[in-house]
Amino acid sequence: MNSKLTIRDMALLAIMGALMFASQVVMASLPNIHIVALLIILTTFMFGWKALYSVGIFVLLEGLMYGFGPWWIGYLYTWPLLVVVTVIFRANTDSLFWAVVSGLHGLFFGALCAIPQIFILGAGGALAWWISGIPFDLLHCAGNFVIALVLIKPLRSLTEKLMKQ
C-alpha cells in the first residue's frame, strides 16, 4: 500500500471520521450501541495506519460536541487501539474473529477509559467509576459483536470493490 497521503485518501478519511461521529450521534438513544468500531475496522482494512486520521477526526468531533472533559482523554488511545489491533490482524477474513475483536473492544472500553480517572479520582474512585459503567460495557460488547458479525463480511466486500475503482 502506498504510504503517501493523496487528496482522495484525505477526502475519504475525513468522510469516514465524520461518518463515525454522525453514526454515533444518530444512534445515541441506544446505550453504547453504535457502529463506530465497525467503521474503524473497515477504514483500517482500506487504509491501514492512515485510519488513524479518521479516528482523530472522530475523537476531535466528540470533544467539540460534548466537551473536552476527563472522559475524552481515554478516547485518545482507546479508539486508536482498535486501529492497532486491526492492522495487526487485517489479513484475517473471518467474520466471527472480527465480531469477537469488536465485542472485546466494547467490553474493555470502560476499563480502558477509566485509566485517566486514576489521576483524577484516585485508584478507588477510578475502580468505582469503571464498575458503575459495566452494564454499559456489556451492552457495548453485545452491540459491537452482533453488528460486526452481521455486517463485516458484506461491508468488507463492498469497500474492497469500491477501493478498486
Coordinates of N, CA and C in Angstrom, one line a residue:
M1 N 0.8 -1.2 0.0 CA 0.0 0.0 0.0 C 0.9 1.2 0.0
N2 N 0.5 2.2 -0.8 CA 1.2 3.5 -0.9 C 1.1 4.2 0.4
S3 N 2.2 4.6 1.0 CA 2.2 5.4 2.3 C 1.9 6.8 2.1
K4 N 2.0 7.3 0.9 CA 1.7 8.7 0.6 C 0.2 9.0 0.7
L5 N -0.1 10.1 1.4 CA -1.5 10.5 1.6 C -1.9 11.4 0.4
T6 N -2.8 10.8 -0.4 CA -3.3 11.5 -1.6 C -4.5 12.4 -1.2
I7 N -4.9 13.3 -2.1 CA -6.1 14.1 -1.8 C -7.4 13.2 -1.7
R8 N -7.4 12.1 -2.5 CA -8.5 11.2 -2.5 C -8.6 10.5 -1.1
D9 N -7.4 10.1 -0.6 CA -7.3 9.5 0.7 C -7.8 10.4 1.8
M10 N -7.3 11.7 1.7 CA -7.7 12.7 2.7 C -9.2 12.9 2.7
A11 N -9.8 12.9 1.5 CA -11.3 13.1 1.5 C -12.0 11.9 2.0
L12 N -11.6 10.7 1.7 CA -12.2 9.5 2.2 C -12.1 9.3 3.7
L13 N -10.9 9.6 4.2 CA -10.6 9.5 5.6 C -11.4 10.5 6.4
A14 N -11.5 11.7 5.8 CA -12.4 12.8 6.5 C -13.8 12.3 6.5
I15 N -14.3 11.8 5.4 CA -15.7 11.3 5.4 C -15.9 10.2 6.4
M16 N -15.0 9.3 6.5 CA -15.1 8.2 7.4 C -15.1 8.7 8.9
G17 N -14.3 9.6 9.2 CA -14.3 10.2 10.5 C -15.6 10.9 10.8
A18 N -16.1 11.6 9.9 CA -17.4 12.3 10.1 C -18.5 11.3 10.2
L19 N -18.4 10.2 9.4 CA -19.4 9.2 9.4 C -19.4 8.4 10.8
M20 N -18.2 8.2 11.3 CA -18.1 7.6 12.7 C -18.9 8.5 13.7
F21 N -18.6 9.8 13.6 CA -19.3 10.7 14.6 C -20.8 10.8 14.3
A22 N -21.2 11.0 13.1 CA -22.6 11.1 12.8 C -23.4 9.8 13.2
S23 N -22.8 8.7 12.9 CA -23.5 7.4 13.2 C -23.7 7.3 14.7
Q24 N -22.7 7.7 15.5 CA -22.8 7.6 16.9 C -23.9 8.6 17.5
V25 N -23.9 9.8 16.9 CA -25.0 10.8 17.3 C -26.3 10.2 16.9
V26 N -26.5 9.7 15.8 CA -27.8 9.1 15.3 C -28.2 8.0 16.2
M27 N -27.3 7.2 16.7 CA -27.7 6.0 17.5 C -27.6 6.3 19.0
A28 N -27.5 7.5 19.4 CA -27.2 7.9 20.8 C -28.3 7.5 21.7
S29 N -29.5 7.3 21.2 CA -30.6 6.8 22.1 C -30.4 5.4 22.5
L30 N -29.6 4.6 21.9 CA -29.3 3.3 22.3 C -28.0 3.3 23.1
P31 N -28.1 2.8 24.4 CA -26.9 3.0 25.3 C -25.7 2.2 24.8
N32 N -24.7 2.9 24.4 CA -23.4 2.3 23.9 C -23.5 1.3 22.8
I33 N -24.6 1.4 22.0 CA -24.7 0.6 20.8 C -24.6 1.5 19.6
H34 N -23.6 1.3 18.8 CA -23.3 2.1 17.6 C -22.4 1.3 16.7
I35 N -22.1 1.9 15.5 CA -21.3 1.2 14.5 C -19.9 1.8 14.4
V36 N -19.4 2.5 15.4 CA -18.1 3.2 15.3 C -17.0 2.1 15.2
A37 N -17.0 1.1 16.0 CA -16.0 0.1 16.0 C -16.0 -0.6 14.6
L38 N -17.1 -0.9 14.0 CA -17.2 -1.5 12.7 C -16.6 -0.5 11.7
L39 N -16.9 0.7 11.7 CA -16.4 1.7 10.8 C -14.9 1.9 10.9
I40 N -14.4 1.8 12.1 CA -12.9 1.9 12.4 C -12.2 0.7 11.7
I41 N -12.8 -0.5 12.0 CA -12.2 -1.7 11.4 C -12.2 -1.7 9.9
L42 N -13.4 -1.3 9.3 CA -13.4 -1.2 7.8 C -12.5 -0.1 7.3
T43 N -12.4 1.0 7.9 CA -11.4 2.0 7.5 C -10.0 1.5 7.5
T44 N -9.7 0.8 8.6 CA -8.3 0.2 8.7 C -8.1 -0.9 7.6
F45 N -9.1 -1.7 7.3 CA -8.9 -2.6 6.2 C -8.6 -1.9 4.9
M46 N -9.2 -0.7 4.7 CA -9.0 0.0 3.5 C -7.7 0.8 3.5
F47 N -7.3 1.4 4.6 CA -6.2 2.4 4.6 C -5.1 2.0 5.5
G48 N -5.2 1.0 6.3 CA -4.1 0.6 7.2 C -3.9 1.7 8.3
W49 N -2.7 2.1 8.5 CA -2.4 3.1 9.6 C -3.0 4.5 9.3
K50 N -3.3 4.7 8.0 CA -3.9 6.0 7.7 C -5.3 6.1 8.4
A51 N -5.9 5.0 8.8 CA -7.2 5.1 9.5 C -7.1 5.9 10.8
L52 N -5.9 6.1 11.3 CA -5.7 7.0 12.5 C -6.2 8.4 12.2
Y53 N -6.1 8.9 11.0 CA -6.6 10.2 10.6 C -8.1 10.2 10.9
S54 N -8.9 9.2 10.4 CA -10.3 9.2 10.6 C -10.7 9.1 12.1
V55 N -9.9 8.3 12.8 CA -10.2 8.2 14.3 C -9.9 9.5 14.9
G56 N -8.8 10.2 14.5 CA -8.5 11.5 15.1 C -9.7 12.5 14.8
I57 N -10.2 12.5 13.6 CA -11.3 13.4 13.3 C -12.5 13.1 14.2
F58 N -12.8 11.8 14.3 CA -13.9 11.3 15.2 C -13.8 11.8 16.6
V59 N -12.6 11.6 17.2 CA -12.3 11.9 18.6 C -12.4 13.4 18.7
L60 N -11.9 14.2 17.8 CA -12.0 15.6 17.9 C -13.4 16.1 17.8
L61 N -14.2 15.6 16.9 CA -15.6 15.9 16.8 C -16.4 15.6 18.1
E62 N -16.0 14.4 18.7 CA -16.6 14.1 20.0 C -16.3 15.2 21.1
G63 N -15.1 15.6 21.1 CA -14.7 16.6 22.1 C -15.4 17.9 21.8
L64 N -15.5 18.3 20.5 CA -16.1 19.6 20.2 C -17.6 19.5 20.5
M65 N -18.3 18.4 20.3 CA -19.7 18.3 20.6 C -20.0 18.1 22.1
Y66 N -19.3 17.3 22.8 CA -19.6 17.0 24.1 C -18.7 17.6 25.2
G67 N -17.7 18.3 24.7 CA -16.7 19.0 25.7 C -15.5 18.1 25.9
F68 N -14.4 18.7 26.2 CA -13.2 18.0 26.4 C -12.9 17.7 27.8
G69 N -13.9 16.9 28.4 CA -13.8 16.5 29.8 C -12.8 15.4 30.0
P70 N -12.7 15.0 31.3 CA -11.7 13.9 31.6 C -12.1 12.6 30.8
W71 N -13.3 12.4 30.5 CA -13.7 11.2 29.8 C -13.1 11.1 28.4
W72 N -12.8 12.3 27.8 CA -12.3 12.4 26.5 C -10.9 11.9 26.4
I73 N -10.1 12.0 27.4 CA -8.7 11.6 27.4 C -8.6 10.1 27.0
G74 N -9.5 9.3 27.5 CA -9.5 7.9 27.2 C -9.7 7.6 25.7
Y75 N -10.5 8.5 25.1 CA -10.8 8.4 23.7 C -9.5 8.5 22.8
L76 N -8.5 9.2 23.4 CA -7.3 9.5 22.6 C -6.5 8.2 22.4
Y77 N -6.7 7.2 23.2 CA -5.9 5.9 23.0 C -6.9 4.7 22.8
T78 N -8.1 4.8 23.3 CA -9.0 3.6 23.3 C -9.4 3.3 21.8
W79 N -9.8 4.4 21.1 CA -10.2 4.2 19.7 C -9.0 3.8 18.8
P80 N -7.9 4.5 18.9 CA -6.7 4.2 18.1 C -6.2 2.7 18.4
L81 N -6.4 2.3 19.6 CA -6.0 0.9 19.9 C -6.7 -0.1 19.0
L82 N -8.0 0.2 18.6 CA -8.7 -0.7 17.7 C -8.0 -0.7 16.3
V83 N -7.5 0.4 15.9 CA -6.7 0.5 14.7 C -5.5 -0.4 14.7
V84 N -4.8 -0.3 15.8 CA -3.6 -1.1 16.0 C -3.9 -2.6 15.9
V85 N -4.9 -3.0 16.6 CA -5.3 -4.4 16.6 C -5.7 -4.8 15.2
T86 N -6.5 -4.0 14.5 CA -6.9 -4.3 13.2 C -5.8 -4.4 12.2
V87 N -4.8 -3.5 12.3 CA -3.7 -3.5 11.4 C -2.9 -4.8 11.6
I88 N -2.7 -5.3 12.8 CA -2.0 -6.5 13.1 C -2.7 -7.7 12.5
F89 N -4.0 -7.7 12.5 CA -4.8 -8.9 12.1 C -5.6 -8.7 10.8
R90 N -5.3 -7.7 10.1 CA -6.2 -7.3 9.0 C -6.3 -8.3 7.9
A91 N -5.4 -9.2 7.8 CA -5.4 -10.3 6.7 C -6.5 -11.3 7.1
N92 N -6.9 -11.4 8.3 CA -8.0 -12.3 8.7 C -9.3 -11.9 8.1
T93 N -10.0 -12.8 7.5 CA -11.3 -12.5 6.8 C -12.5 -13.2 7.5
D94 N -12.2 -13.8 8.7 CA -13.3 -14.5 9.4 C -14.2 -13.5 10.1
S95 N -15.5 -13.5 9.8 CA -16.4 -12.6 10.4 C -16.5 -12.8 11.9
L96 N -16.5 -14.0 12.4 CA -16.6 -14.3 13.8 C -15.4 -13.7 14.5
F97 N -14.2 -13.8 13.9 CA -13.0 -13.2 14.5 C -13.2 -11.7 14.8
W98 N -13.7 -11.0 13.7 CA -13.9 -9.6 13.8 C -15.0 -9.2 14.8
A99 N -16.0 -10.1 14.9 CA -17.1 -9.9 15.8 C -16.5 -10.0 17.2
V100 N -15.7 -10.9 17.5 CA -15.1 -11.1 18.8 C -14.2 -9.9 19.1
V101 N -13.3 -9.5 18.2 CA -12.5 -8.3 18.4 C -13.3 -7.1 18.7
S102 N -14.3 -6.8 17.9 CA -15.2 -5.7 18.2 C -15.9 -5.8 19.5
G103 N -16.4 -7.0 19.8 CA -17.1 -7.2 21.1 C -16.1 -7.0 22.3
L104 N -14.9 -7.5 22.2 CA -13.9 -7.3 23.3 C -13.6 -5.8 23.4
H105 N -13.5 -5.1 22.3 CA -13.2 -3.7 22.4 C -14.3 -3.0 23.2
G106 N -15.6 -3.3 22.9 CA -16.7 -2.8 23.7 C -16.7 -3.2 25.1
L107 N -16.3 -4.4 25.4 CA -16.3 -4.9 26.8 C -15.2 -4.2 27.6
F108 N -14.1 -4.0 27.1 CA -13.0 -3.4 27.8 C -12.9 -1.9 27.7
F109 N -13.8 -1.3 26.9 CA -13.8 0.1 26.7 C -13.8 1.0 28.0
G110 N -14.7 0.6 28.8 CA -14.9 1.3 30.1 C -13.6 1.2 31.0
A111 N -13.0 0.0 31.0 CA -11.8 -0.2 31.8 C -10.7 0.6 31.2
L112 N -10.6 0.7 29.9 CA -9.5 1.5 29.3 C -9.7 3.0 29.6
C113 N -11.0 3.4 29.5 CA -11.3 4.8 29.7 C -11.2 5.2 31.2
A114 N -11.1 4.2 32.1 CA -11.0 4.5 33.5 C -9.6 4.9 33.9
I115 N -8.6 4.6 33.1 CA -7.2 4.8 33.4 C -7.0 6.3 33.8
P116 N -7.4 7.2 33.0 CA -7.1 8.6 33.4 C -7.8 9.0 34.7
Q117 N -8.9 8.3 35.0 CA -9.6 8.6 36.2 C -8.8 8.4 37.5
I118 N -7.8 7.5 37.4 CA -6.9 7.2 38.5 C -6.2 8.5 39.0
F119 N -5.9 9.4 38.0 CA -5.2 10.6 38.4 C -6.2 11.7 38.8
I120 N -7.4 11.5 38.6 CA -8.4 12.5 39.0 C -9.2 12.1 40.2
L121 N -9.6 10.8 40.3 CA -10.4 10.3 41.4 C -9.6 9.4 42.3
G122 N -8.4 9.0 42.0 CA -7.6 8.0 42.8 C -8.0 6.6 42.3
A123 N -7.2 5.7 42.7 CA -7.5 4.3 42.3 C -8.9 3.8 42.7
G124 N -9.3 4.0 43.9 CA -10.6 3.6 44.3 C -11.7 4.3 43.6
G125 N -11.6 5.6 43.3 CA -12.6 6.3 42.5 C -12.7 5.8 41.1
A126 N -11.5 5.5 40.5 CA -11.4 5.0 39.1 C -12.1 3.7 39.1
L127 N -11.8 2.8 40.0 CA -12.4 1.5 40.1 C -13.9 1.6 40.2
A128 N -14.4 2.5 41.1 CA -15.9 2.7 41.2 C -16.5 3.2 39.9
W129 N -15.8 4.1 39.3 CA -16.2 4.7 38.0 C -16.4 3.6 37.0
W130 N -15.3 2.7 36.9 CA -15.4 1.7 35.9 C -16.5 0.7 36.2
I131 N -16.6 0.2 37.5 CA -17.6 -0.7 37.9 C -19.0 -0.2 37.6
S132 N -19.2 1.1 37.9 CA -20.6 1.6 37.6 C -20.9 1.6 36.1
G133 N -19.9 1.5 35.3 CA -20.2 1.5 33.8 C -20.3 0.1 33.2
I134 N -20.0 -0.9 34.0 CA -20.0 -2.3 33.5 C -21.3 -2.7 32.7
P135 N -22.5 -2.3 33.2 CA -23.7 -2.6 32.4 C -23.6 -2.0 31.0
F136 N -23.1 -0.8 30.9 CA -23.0 -0.2 29.6 C -21.9 -0.9 28.7
D137 N -20.8 -1.3 29.4 CA -19.8 -2.1 28.7 C -20.3 -3.4 28.1
L138 N -21.2 -4.0 28.9 CA -21.8 -5.3 28.4 C -22.7 -5.1 27.2
L139 N -23.5 -4.0 27.2 CA -24.3 -3.6 26.1 C -23.4 -3.2 24.9
H140 N -22.3 -2.5 25.2 CA -21.4 -2.1 24.1 C -20.8 -3.4 23.5
C141 N -20.4 -4.4 24.3 CA -19.8 -5.6 23.8 C -20.8 -6.4 22.9
A142 N -22.0 -6.5 23.4 CA -23.1 -7.3 22.7 C -23.4 -6.6 21.4
G143 N -23.6 -5.2 21.5 CA -23.9 -4.5 20.2 C -22.8 -4.6 19.2
N144 N -21.6 -4.4 19.6 CA -20.4 -4.5 18.7 C -20.3 -5.9 18.1
F145 N -20.5 -6.9 18.9 CA -20.4 -8.3 18.5 C -21.4 -8.5 17.4
V146 N -22.7 -8.3 17.7 CA -23.8 -8.6 16.7 C -23.6 -7.7 15.4
I147 N -23.3 -6.5 15.6 CA -23.2 -5.6 14.4 C -22.1 -6.1 13.5
A148 N -20.9 -6.4 14.1 CA -19.8 -6.9 13.3 C -20.1 -8.2 12.7
L149 N -20.7 -9.1 13.4 CA -21.0 -10.4 12.9 C -21.9 -10.4 11.7
V150 N -22.8 -9.5 11.7 CA -23.8 -9.4 10.6 C -23.3 -8.6 9.4
L151 N -22.5 -7.5 9.7 CA -22.2 -6.5 8.7 C -20.7 -6.6 8.2
I152 N -19.8 -7.2 8.9 CA -18.4 -7.0 8.5 C -18.1 -7.7 7.1
K153 N -18.7 -8.8 6.9 CA -18.4 -9.5 5.6 C -19.0 -8.7 4.4
P154 N -20.2 -8.4 4.4 CA -20.8 -7.7 3.2 C -20.1 -6.3 3.1
L155 N -19.9 -5.6 4.2 CA -19.3 -4.3 4.0 C -17.8 -4.3 3.6
R156 N -17.1 -5.4 4.1 CA -15.7 -5.5 3.6 C -15.7 -5.8 2.1
S157 N -16.5 -6.6 1.7 CA -16.6 -6.9 0.2 C -16.9 -5.6 -0.6
L158 N -17.9 -4.9 -0.1 CA -18.3 -3.6 -0.7 C -17.2 -2.6 -0.8
T159 N -16.5 -2.4 0.4 CA -15.4 -1.4 0.4 C -14.2 -1.9 -0.4
E160 N -14.0 -3.2 -0.5 CA -12.9 -3.6 -1.4 C -13.2 -3.4 -2.8
K161 N -14.5 -3.6 -3.2 CA -14.9 -3.3 -4.6 C -14.8 -1.8 -4.9
L162 N -15.2 -1.0 -4.0 CA -15.2 0.5 -4.2 C -13.8 1.0 -4.2
M163 N -12.9 0.4 -3.4 CA -11.5 0.9 -3.4 C -10.7 0.5 -4.7
K164 N -11.2 -0.5 -5.4 CA -10.6 -0.9 -6.7 C -10.9 0.1 -7.8
Q165 N -12.0 0.8 -7.6 CA -12.5 1.7 -8.7 C -11.7 3.0 -8.7

